[in-house]
JSON list of C-alpha atoms in Angstrom, two decimals:
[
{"chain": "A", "resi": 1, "resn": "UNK", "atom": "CA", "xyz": [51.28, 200.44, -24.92]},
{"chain": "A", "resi": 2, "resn": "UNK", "atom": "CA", "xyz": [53.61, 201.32, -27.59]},
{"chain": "A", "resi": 3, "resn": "UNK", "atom": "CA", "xyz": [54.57, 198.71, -30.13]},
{"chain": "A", "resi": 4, "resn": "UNK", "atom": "CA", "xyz": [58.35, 199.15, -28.73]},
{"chain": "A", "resi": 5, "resn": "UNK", "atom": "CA", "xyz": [56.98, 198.77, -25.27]},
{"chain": "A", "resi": 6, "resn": "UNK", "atom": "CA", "xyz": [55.34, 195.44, -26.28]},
{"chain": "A", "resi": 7, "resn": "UNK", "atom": "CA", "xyz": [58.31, 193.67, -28.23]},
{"chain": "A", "resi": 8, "resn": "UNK", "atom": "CA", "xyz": [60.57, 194.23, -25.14]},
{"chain": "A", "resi": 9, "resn": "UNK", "atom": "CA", "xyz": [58.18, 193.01, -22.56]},
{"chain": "A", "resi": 10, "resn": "UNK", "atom": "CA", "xyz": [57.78, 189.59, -24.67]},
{"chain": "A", "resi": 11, "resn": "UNK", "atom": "CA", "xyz": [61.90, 189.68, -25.16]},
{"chain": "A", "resi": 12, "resn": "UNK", "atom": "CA", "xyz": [62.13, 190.57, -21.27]},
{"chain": "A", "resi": 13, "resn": "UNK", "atom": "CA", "xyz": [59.46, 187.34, -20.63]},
{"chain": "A", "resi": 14, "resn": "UNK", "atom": "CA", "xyz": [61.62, 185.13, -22.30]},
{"chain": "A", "resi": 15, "resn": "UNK", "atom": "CA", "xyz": [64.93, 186.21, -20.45]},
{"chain": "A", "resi": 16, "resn": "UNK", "atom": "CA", "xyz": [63.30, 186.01, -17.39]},
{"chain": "A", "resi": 17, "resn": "UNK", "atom": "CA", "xyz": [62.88, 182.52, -18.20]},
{"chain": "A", "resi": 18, "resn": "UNK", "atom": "CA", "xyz": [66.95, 182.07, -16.73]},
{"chain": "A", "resi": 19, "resn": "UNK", "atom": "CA", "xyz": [67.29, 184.67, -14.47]},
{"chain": "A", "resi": 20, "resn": "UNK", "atom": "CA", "xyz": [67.88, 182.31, -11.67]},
{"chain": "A", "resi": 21, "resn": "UNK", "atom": "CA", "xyz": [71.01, 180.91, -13.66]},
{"chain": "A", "resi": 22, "resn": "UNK", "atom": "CA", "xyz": [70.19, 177.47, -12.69]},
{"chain": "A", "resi": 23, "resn": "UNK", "atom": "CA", "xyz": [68.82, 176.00, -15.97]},
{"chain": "A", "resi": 24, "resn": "UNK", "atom": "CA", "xyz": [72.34, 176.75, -18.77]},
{"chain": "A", "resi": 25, "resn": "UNK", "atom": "CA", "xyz": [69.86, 175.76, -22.02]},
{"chain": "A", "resi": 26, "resn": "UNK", "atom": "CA", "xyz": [67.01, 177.89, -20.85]},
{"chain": "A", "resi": 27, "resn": "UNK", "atom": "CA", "xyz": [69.81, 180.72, -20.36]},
{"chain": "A", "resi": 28, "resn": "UNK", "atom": "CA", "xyz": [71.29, 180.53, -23.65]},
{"chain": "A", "resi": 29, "resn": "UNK", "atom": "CA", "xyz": [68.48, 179.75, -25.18]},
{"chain": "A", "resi": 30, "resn": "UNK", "atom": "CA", "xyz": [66.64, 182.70, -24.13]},
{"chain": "A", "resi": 31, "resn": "UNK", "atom": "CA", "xyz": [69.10, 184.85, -25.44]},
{"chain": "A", "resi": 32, "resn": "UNK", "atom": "CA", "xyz": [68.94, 183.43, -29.53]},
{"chain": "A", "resi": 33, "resn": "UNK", "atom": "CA", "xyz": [64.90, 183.72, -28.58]},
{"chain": "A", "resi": 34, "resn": "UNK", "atom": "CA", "xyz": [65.56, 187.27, -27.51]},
{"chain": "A", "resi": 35, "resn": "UNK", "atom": "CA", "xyz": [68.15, 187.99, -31.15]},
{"chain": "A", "resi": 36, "resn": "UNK", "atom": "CA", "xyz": [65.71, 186.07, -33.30]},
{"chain": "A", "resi": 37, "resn": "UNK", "atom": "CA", "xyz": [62.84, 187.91, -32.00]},
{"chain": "A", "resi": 38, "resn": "UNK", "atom": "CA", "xyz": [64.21, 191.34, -32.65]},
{"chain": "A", "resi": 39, "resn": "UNK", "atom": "CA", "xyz": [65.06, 190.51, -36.32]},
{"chain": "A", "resi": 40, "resn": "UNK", "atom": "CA", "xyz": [61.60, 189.43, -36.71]},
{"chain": "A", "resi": 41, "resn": "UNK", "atom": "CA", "xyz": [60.39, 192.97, -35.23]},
{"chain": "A", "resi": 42, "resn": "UNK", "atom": "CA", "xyz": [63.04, 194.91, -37.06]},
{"chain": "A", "resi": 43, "resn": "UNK", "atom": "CA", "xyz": [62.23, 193.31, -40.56]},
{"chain": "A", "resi": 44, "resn": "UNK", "atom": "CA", "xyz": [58.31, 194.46, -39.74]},
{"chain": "A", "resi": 45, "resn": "UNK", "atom": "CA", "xyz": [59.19, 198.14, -38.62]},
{"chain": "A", "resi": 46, "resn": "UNK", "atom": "CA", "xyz": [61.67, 198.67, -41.47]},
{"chain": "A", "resi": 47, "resn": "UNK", "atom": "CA", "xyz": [59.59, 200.93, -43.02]},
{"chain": "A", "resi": 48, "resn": "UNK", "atom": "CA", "xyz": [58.79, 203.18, -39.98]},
{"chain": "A", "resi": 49, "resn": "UNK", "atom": "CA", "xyz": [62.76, 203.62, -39.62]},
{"chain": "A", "resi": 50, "resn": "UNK", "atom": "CA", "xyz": [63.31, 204.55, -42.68]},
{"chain": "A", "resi": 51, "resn": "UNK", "atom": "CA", "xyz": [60.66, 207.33, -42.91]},
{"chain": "A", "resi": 52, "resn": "UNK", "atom": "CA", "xyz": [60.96, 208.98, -39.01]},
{"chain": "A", "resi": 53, "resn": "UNK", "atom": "CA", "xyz": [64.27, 209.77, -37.37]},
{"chain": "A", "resi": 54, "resn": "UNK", "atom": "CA", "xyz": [64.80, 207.49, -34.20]},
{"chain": "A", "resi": 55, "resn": "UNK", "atom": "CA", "xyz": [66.37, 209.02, -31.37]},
{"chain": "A", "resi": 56, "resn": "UNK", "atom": "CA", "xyz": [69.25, 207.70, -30.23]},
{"chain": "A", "resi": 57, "resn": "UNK", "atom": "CA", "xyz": [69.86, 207.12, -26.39]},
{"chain": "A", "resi": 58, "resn": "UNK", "atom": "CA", "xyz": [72.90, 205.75, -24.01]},
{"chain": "A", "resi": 59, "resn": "UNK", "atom": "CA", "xyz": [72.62, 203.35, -21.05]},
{"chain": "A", "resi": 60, "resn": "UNK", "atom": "CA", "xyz": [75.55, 202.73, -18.94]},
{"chain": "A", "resi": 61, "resn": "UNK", "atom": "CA", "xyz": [75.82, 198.85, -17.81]},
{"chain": "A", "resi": 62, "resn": "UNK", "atom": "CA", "xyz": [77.05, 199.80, -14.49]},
{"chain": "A", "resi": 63, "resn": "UNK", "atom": "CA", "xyz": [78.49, 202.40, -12.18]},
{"chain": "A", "resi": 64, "resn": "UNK", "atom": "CA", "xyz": [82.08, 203.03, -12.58]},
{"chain": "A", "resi": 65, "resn": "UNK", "atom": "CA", "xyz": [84.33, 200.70, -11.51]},
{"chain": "A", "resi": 66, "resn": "UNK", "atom": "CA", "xyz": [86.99, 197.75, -12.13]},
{"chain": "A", "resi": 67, "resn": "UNK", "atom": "CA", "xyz": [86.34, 196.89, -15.89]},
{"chain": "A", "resi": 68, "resn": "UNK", "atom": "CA", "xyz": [87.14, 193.16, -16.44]},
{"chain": "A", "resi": 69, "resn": "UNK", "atom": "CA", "xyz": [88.57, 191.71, -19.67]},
{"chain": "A", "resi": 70, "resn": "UNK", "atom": "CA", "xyz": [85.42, 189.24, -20.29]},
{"chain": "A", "resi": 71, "resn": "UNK", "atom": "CA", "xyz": [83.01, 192.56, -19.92]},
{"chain": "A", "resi": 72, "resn": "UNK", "atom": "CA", "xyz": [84.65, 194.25, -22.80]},
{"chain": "A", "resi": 73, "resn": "UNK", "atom": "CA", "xyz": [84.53, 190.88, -24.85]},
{"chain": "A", "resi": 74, "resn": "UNK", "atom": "CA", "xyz": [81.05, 190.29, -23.72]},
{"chain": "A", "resi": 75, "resn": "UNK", "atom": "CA", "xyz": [79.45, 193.78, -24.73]},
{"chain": "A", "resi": 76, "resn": "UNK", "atom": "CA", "xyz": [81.50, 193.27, -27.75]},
{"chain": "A", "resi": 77, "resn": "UNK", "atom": "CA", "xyz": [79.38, 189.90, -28.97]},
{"chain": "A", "resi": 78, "resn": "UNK", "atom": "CA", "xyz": [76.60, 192.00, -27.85]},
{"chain": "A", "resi": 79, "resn": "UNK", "atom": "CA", "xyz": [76.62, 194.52, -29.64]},
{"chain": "A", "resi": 80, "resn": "UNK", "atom": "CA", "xyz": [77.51, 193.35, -33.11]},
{"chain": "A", "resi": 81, "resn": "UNK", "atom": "CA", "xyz": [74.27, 190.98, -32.64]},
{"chain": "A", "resi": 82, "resn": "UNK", "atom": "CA", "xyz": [71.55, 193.70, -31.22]},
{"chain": "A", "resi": 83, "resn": "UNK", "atom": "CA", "xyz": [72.63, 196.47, -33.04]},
{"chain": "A", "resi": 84, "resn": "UNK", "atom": "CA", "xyz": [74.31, 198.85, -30.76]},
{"chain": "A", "resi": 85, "resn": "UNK", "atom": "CA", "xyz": [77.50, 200.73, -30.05]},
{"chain": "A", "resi": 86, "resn": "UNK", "atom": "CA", "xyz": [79.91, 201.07, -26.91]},
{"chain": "A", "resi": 87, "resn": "UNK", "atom": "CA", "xyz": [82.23, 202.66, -25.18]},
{"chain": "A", "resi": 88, "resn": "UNK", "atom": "CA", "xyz": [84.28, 203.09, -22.03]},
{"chain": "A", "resi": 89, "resn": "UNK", "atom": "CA", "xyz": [83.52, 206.37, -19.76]},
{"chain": "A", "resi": 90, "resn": "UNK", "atom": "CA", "xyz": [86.52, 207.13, -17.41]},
{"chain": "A", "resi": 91, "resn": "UNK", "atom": "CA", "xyz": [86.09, 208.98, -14.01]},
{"chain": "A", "resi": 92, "resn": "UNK", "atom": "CA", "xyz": [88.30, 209.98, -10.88]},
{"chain": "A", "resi": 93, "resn": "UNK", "atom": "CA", "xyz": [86.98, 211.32, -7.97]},
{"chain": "A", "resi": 94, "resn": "UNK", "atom": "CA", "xyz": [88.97, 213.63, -6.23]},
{"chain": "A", "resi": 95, "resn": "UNK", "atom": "CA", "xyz": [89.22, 211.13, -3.08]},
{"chain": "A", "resi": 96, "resn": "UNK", "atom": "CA", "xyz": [90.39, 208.24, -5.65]},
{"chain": "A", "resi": 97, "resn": "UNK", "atom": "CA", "xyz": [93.67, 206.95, -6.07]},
{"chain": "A", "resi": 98, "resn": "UNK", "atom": "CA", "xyz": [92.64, 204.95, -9.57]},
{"chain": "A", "resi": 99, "resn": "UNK", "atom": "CA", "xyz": [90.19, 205.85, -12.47]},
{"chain": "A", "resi": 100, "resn": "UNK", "atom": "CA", "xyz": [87.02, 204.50, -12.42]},
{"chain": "A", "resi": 101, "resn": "UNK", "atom": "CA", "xyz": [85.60, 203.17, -16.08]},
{"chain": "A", "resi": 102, "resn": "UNK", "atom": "CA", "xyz": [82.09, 201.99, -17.30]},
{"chain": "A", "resi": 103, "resn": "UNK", "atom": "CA", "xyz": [80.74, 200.16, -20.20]},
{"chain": "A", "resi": 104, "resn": "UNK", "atom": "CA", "xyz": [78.24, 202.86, -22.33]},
{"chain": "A", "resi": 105, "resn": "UNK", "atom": "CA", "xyz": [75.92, 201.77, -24.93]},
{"chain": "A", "resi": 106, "resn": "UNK", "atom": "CA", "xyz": [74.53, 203.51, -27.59]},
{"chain": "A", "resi": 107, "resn": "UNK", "atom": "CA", "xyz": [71.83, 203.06, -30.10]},
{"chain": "A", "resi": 108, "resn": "UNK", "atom": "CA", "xyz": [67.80, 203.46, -30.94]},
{"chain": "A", "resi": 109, "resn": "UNK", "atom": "CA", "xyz": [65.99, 203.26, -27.65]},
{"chain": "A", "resi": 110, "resn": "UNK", "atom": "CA", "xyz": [64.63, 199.59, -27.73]},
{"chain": "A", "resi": 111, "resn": "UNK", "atom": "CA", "xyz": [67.57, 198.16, -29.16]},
{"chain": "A", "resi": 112, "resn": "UNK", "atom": "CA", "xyz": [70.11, 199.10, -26.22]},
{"chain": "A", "resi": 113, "resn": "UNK", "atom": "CA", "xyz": [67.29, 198.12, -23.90]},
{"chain": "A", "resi": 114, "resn": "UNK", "atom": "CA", "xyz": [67.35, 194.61, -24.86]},
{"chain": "A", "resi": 115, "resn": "UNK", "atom": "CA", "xyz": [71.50, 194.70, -25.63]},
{"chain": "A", "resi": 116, "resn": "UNK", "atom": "CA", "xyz": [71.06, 195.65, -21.80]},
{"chain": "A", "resi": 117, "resn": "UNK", "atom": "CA", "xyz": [68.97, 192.93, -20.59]},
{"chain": "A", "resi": 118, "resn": "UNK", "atom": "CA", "xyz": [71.27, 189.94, -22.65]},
{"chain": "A", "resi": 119, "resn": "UNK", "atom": "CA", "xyz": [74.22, 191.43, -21.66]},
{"chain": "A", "resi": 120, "resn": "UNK", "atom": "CA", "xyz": [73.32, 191.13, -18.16]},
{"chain": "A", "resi": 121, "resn": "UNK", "atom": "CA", "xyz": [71.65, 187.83, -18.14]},
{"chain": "A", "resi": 122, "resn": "UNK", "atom": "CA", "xyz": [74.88, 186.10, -19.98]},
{"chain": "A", "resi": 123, "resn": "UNK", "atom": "CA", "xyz": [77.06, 187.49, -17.29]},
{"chain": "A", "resi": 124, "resn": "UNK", "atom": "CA", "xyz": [75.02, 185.83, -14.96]},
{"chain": "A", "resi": 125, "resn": "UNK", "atom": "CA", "xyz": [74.54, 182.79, -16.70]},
{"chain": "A", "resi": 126, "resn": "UNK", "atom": "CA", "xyz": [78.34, 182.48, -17.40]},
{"chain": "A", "resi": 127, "resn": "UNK", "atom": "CA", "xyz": [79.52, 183.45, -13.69]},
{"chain": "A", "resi": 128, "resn": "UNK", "atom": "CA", "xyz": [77.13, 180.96, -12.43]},
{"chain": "A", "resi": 129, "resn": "UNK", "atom": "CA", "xyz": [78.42, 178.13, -14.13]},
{"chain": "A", "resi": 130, "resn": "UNK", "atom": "CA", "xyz": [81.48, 178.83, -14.05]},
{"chain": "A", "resi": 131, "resn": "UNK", "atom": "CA", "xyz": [81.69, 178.50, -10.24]},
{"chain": "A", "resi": 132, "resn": "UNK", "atom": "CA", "xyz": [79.60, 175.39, -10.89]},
{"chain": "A", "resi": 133, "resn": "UNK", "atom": "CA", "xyz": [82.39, 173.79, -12.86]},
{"chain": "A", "resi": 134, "resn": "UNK", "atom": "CA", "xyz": [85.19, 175.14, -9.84]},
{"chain": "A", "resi": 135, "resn": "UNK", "atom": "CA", "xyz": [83.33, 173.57, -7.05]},
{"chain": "A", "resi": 136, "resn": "UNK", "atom": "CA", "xyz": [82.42, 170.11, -8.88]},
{"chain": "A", "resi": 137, "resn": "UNK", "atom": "CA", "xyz": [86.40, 169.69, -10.44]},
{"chain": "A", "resi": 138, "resn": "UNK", "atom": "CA", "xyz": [88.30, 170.99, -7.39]},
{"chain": "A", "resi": 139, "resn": "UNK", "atom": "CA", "xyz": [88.62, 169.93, -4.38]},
{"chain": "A", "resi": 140, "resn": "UNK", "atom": "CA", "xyz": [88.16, 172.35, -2.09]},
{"chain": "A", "resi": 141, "resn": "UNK", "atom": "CA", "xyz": [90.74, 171.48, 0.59]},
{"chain": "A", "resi": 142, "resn": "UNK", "atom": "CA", "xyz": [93.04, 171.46, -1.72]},
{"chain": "A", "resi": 143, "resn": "UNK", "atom": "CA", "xyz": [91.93, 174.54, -3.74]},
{"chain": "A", "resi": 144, "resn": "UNK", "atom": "CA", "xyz": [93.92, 177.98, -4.12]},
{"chain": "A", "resi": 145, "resn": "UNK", "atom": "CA", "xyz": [92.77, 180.99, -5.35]},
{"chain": "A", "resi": 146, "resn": "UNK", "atom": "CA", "xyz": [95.39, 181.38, -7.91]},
{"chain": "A", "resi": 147, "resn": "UNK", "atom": "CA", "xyz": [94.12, 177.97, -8.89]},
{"chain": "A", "resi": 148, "resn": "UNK", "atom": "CA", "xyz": [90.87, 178.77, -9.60]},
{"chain": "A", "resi": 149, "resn": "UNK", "atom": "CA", "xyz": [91.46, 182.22, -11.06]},
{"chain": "A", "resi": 150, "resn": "UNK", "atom": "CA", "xyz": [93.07, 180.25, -13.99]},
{"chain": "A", "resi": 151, "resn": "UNK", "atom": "CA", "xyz": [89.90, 177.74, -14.44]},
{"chain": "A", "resi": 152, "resn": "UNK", "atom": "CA", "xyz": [87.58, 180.58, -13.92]},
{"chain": "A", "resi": 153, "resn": "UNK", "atom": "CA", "xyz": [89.60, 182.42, -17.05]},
{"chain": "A", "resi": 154, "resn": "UNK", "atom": "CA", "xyz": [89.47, 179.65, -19.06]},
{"chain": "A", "resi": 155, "resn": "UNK", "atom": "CA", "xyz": [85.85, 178.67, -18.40]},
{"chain": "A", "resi": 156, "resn": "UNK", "atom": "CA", "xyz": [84.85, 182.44, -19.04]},
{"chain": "A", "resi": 157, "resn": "UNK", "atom": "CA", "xyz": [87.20, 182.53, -22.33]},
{"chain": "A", "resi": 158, "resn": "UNK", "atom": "CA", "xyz": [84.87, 179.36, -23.71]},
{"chain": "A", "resi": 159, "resn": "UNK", "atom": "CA", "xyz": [81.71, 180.18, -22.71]},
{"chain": "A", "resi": 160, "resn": "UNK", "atom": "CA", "xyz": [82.47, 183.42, -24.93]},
{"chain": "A", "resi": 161, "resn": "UNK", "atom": "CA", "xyz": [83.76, 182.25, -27.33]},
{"chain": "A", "resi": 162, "resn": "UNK", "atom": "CA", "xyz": [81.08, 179.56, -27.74]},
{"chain": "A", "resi": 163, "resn": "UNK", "atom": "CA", "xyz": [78.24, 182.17, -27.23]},
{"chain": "A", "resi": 164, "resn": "UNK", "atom": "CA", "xyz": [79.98, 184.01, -30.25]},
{"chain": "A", "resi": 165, "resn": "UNK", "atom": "CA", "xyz": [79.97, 181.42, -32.74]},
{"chain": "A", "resi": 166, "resn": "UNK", "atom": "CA", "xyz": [76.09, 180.38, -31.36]},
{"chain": "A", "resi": 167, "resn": "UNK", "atom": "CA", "xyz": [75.10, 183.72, -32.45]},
{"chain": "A", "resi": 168, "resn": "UNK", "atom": "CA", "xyz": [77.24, 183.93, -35.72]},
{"chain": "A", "resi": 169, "resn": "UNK", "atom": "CA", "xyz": [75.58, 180.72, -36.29]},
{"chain": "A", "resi": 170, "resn": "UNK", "atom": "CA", "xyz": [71.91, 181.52, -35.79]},
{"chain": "A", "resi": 171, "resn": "UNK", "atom": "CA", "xyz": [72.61, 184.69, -37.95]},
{"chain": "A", "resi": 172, "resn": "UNK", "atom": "CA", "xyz": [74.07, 183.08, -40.87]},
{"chain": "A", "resi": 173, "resn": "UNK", "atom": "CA", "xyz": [70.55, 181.28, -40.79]},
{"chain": "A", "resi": 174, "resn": "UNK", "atom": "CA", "xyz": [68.79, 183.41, -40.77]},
{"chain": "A", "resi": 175, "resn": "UNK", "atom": "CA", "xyz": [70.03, 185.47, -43.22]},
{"chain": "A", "resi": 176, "resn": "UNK", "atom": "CA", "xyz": [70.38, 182.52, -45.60]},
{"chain": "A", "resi": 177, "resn": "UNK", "atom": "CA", "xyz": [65.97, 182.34, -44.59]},
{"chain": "A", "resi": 178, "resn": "UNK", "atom": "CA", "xyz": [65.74, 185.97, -45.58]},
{"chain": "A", "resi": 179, "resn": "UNK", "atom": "CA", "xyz": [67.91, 188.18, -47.38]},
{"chain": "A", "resi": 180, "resn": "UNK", "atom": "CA", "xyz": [66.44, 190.78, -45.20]},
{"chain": "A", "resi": 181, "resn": "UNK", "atom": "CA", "xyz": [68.24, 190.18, -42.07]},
{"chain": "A", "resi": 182, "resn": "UNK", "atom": "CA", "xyz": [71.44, 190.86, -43.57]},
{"chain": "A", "resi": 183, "resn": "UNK", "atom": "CA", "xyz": [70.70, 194.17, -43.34]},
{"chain": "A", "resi": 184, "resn": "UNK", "atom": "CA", "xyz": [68.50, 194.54, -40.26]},
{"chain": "A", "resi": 185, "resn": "UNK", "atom": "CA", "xyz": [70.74, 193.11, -38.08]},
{"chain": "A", "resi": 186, "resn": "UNK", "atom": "CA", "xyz": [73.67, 195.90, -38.98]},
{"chain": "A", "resi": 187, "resn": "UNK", "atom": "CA", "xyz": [73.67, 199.10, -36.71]},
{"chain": "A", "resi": 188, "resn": "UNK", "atom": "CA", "xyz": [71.58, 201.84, -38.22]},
{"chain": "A", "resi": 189, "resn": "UNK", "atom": "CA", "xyz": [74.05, 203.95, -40.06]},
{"chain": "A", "resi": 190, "resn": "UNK", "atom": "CA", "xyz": [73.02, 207.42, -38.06]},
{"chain": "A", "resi": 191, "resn": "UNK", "atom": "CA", "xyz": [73.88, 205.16, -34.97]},
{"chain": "A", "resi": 192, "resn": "UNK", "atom": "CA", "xyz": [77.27, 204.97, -36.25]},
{"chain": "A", "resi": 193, "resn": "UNK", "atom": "CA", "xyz": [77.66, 208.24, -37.04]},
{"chain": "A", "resi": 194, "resn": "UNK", "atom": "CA", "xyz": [76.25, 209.73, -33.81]},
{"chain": "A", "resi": 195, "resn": "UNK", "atom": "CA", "xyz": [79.40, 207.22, -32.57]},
{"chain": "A", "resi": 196, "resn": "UNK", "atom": "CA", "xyz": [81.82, 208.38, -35.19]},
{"chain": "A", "resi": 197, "resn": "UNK", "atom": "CA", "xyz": [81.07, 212.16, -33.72]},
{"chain": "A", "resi": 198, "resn": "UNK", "atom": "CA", "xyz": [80.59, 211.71, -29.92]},
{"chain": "A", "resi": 199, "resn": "UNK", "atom": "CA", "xyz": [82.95, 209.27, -29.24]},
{"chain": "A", "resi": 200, "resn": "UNK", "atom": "CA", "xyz": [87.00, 209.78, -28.93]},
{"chain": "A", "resi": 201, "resn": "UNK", "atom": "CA", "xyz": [89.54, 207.09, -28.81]},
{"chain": "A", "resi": 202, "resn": "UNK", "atom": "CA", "xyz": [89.57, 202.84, -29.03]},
{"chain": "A", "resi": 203, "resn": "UNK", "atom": "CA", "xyz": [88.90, 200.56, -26.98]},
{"chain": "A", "resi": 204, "resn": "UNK", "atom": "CA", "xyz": [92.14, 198.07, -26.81]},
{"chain": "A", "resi": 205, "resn": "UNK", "atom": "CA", "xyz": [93.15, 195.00, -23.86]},
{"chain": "A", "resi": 206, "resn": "UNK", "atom": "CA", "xyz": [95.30, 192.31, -23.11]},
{"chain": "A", "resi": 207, "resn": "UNK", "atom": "CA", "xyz": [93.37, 189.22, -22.83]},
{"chain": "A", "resi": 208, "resn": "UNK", "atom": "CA", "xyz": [94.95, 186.72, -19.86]},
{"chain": "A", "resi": 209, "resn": "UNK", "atom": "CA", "xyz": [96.80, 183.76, -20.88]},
{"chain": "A", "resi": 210, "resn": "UNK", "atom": "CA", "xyz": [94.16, 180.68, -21.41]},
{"chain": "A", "resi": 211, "resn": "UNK", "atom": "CA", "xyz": [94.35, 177.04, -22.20]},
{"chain": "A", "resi": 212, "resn": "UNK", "atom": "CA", "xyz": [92.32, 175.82, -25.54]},
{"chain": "A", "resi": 213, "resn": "UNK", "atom": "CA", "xyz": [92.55, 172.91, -25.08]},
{"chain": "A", "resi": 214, "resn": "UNK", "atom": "CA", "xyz": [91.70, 172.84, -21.18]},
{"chain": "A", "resi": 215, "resn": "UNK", "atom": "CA", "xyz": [89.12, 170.78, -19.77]},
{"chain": "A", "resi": 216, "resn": "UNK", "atom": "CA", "xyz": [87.79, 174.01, -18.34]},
{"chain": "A", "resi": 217, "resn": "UNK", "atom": "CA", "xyz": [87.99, 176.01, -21.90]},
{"chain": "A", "resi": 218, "resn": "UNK", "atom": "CA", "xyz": [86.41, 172.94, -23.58]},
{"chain": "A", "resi": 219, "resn": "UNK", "atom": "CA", "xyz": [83.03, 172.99, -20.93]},
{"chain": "A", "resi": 220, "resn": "UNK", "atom": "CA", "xyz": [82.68, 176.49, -20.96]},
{"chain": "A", "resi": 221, "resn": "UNK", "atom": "CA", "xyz": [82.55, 176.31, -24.65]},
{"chain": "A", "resi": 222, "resn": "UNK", "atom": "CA", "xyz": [80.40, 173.50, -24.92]},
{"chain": "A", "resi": 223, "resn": "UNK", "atom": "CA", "xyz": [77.97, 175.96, -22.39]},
{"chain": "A", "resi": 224, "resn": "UNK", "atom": "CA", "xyz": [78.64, 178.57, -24.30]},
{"chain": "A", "resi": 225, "resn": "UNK", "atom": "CA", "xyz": [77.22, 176.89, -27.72]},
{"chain": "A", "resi": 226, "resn": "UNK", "atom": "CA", "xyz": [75.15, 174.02, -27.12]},
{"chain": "A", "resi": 227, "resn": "UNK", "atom": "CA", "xyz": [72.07, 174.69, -27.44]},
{"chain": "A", "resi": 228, "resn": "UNK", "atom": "CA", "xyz": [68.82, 173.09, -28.63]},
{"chain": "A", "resi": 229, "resn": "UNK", "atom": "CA", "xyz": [65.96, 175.20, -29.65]},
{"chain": "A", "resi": 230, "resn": "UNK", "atom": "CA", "xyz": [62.49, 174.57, -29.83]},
{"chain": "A", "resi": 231, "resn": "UNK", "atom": "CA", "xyz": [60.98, 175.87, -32.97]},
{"chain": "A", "resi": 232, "resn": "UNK", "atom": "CA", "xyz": [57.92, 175.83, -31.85]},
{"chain": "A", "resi": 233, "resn": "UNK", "atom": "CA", "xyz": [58.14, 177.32, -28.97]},
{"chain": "A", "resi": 234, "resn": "UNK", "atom": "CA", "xyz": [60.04, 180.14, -31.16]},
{"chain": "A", "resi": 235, "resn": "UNK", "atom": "CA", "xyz": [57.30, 180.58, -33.61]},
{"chain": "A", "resi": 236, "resn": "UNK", "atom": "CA", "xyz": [54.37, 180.20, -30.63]},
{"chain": "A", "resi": 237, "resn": "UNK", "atom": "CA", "xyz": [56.30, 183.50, -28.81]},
{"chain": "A", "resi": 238, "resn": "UNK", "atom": "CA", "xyz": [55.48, 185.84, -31.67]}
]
């Protein structure tokens, strides 16, 4: 097995930790485990990257459909912190009457792998306690949809943005542990310029109305970026 092949099946371990959704610290926690591990790989195979070309592969994160406005925040936070690209792929069958979009990543083969995996365990993670919070702080004869669209928006608004400064966080650590990581955790440059090449247009959105200083914002939030990690069990994982 491939040294690649190895880092992600330890990274993939430790995700799979939360992929019932039902534990929030082992979720988010498992995702710093999964950034902090891929620093440590990337500062070891620095060398090799600089002295062989890397191919550079896209994933799609899901067939085309409805793109939400958290999805295109979410892929955002991902990718500035597992060193990838993105963009949206537009499609209309003839038999549609909308266009049909996608979330693409790009990057070195291993990275977007584990951009994938996060990605798609945060979602879950975030979705699942968000409905948590609905069904414990509304009653449900009493609940309308419109209702708890607007909790659900506010919920999903602070869990990202609490997951964002968690990970700007743990970076500025890090880097302040090792000057290294400042530059290891950029996208390779050749990444960017396969980007800068391939890819046409922006990607630009509206985000919905939210409440800051909602009860709702505030938990998601504190979800989002309260974590407590385990050294140990950091250091024991390598």
């Amino acid at each position: 097995m491939s040294t690649n092949n190895k880092i992600l099946d330890k990274i993939k371990n430790l995700l799979s930790l939360a992929e019932d959704g039902n534990n929030d610290e082992e979720s988010q926690t498992a995702l710093l485990m999964a950034q902090k591990l891929m620093l440590k790989y990337r500062i070891s195979q620095n060398e090799i990257n600089e002295h062989g070309e890397q191919k550079i592969v896209v994933k799609s994160l899901s067939v085309y459909k409805r793109i939400y406005w958290w999805e295109k925040i979410l892929v955002r936070i991902i990718a500035e912190n597992f060193r990838v690209m993105f963009y949206i792929q537009s499609n209309r069958l003839p038999h549609q009457t909308s266009v049909q979009r996608k979330i693409v990543l790009m990057g070195y083969p291993e990275d977007v792998e584990l951009a994938y995996e996060v990605y798609h365990l945060a979602s879950k993670a975030m979705r699942y306690h968000a409905s948590q919070y609905i069904d414990n702080h509304v009653d449900k004869k009493l609940k309308s949809k419109s209702y708890s669209n607007q909790l659900r928006r506010s919920y999903y608004q602070g869990f990202l943005d609490g997951l964002d400064n968690k990970f700007a966080t743990q970076r500025a650590q890090m880097q302040k542990d090792n000057d290294q990581y400042a530059l290891i955790i950029q996208t390779p440059q050749d990444v960017q310029e396969a980007f800068q090449r391939e890819v046409k247009g922006s990607l630009t959105f509206r985000l919905p109305e939210s409440n800051k200083d909602s009860a709702s914002y505030t938990e998601g939030y504190s979800k989002g970026t309260n974590i407590s990690l385990s050294n140990n069990y950091l250091e024991s994982s390598n």
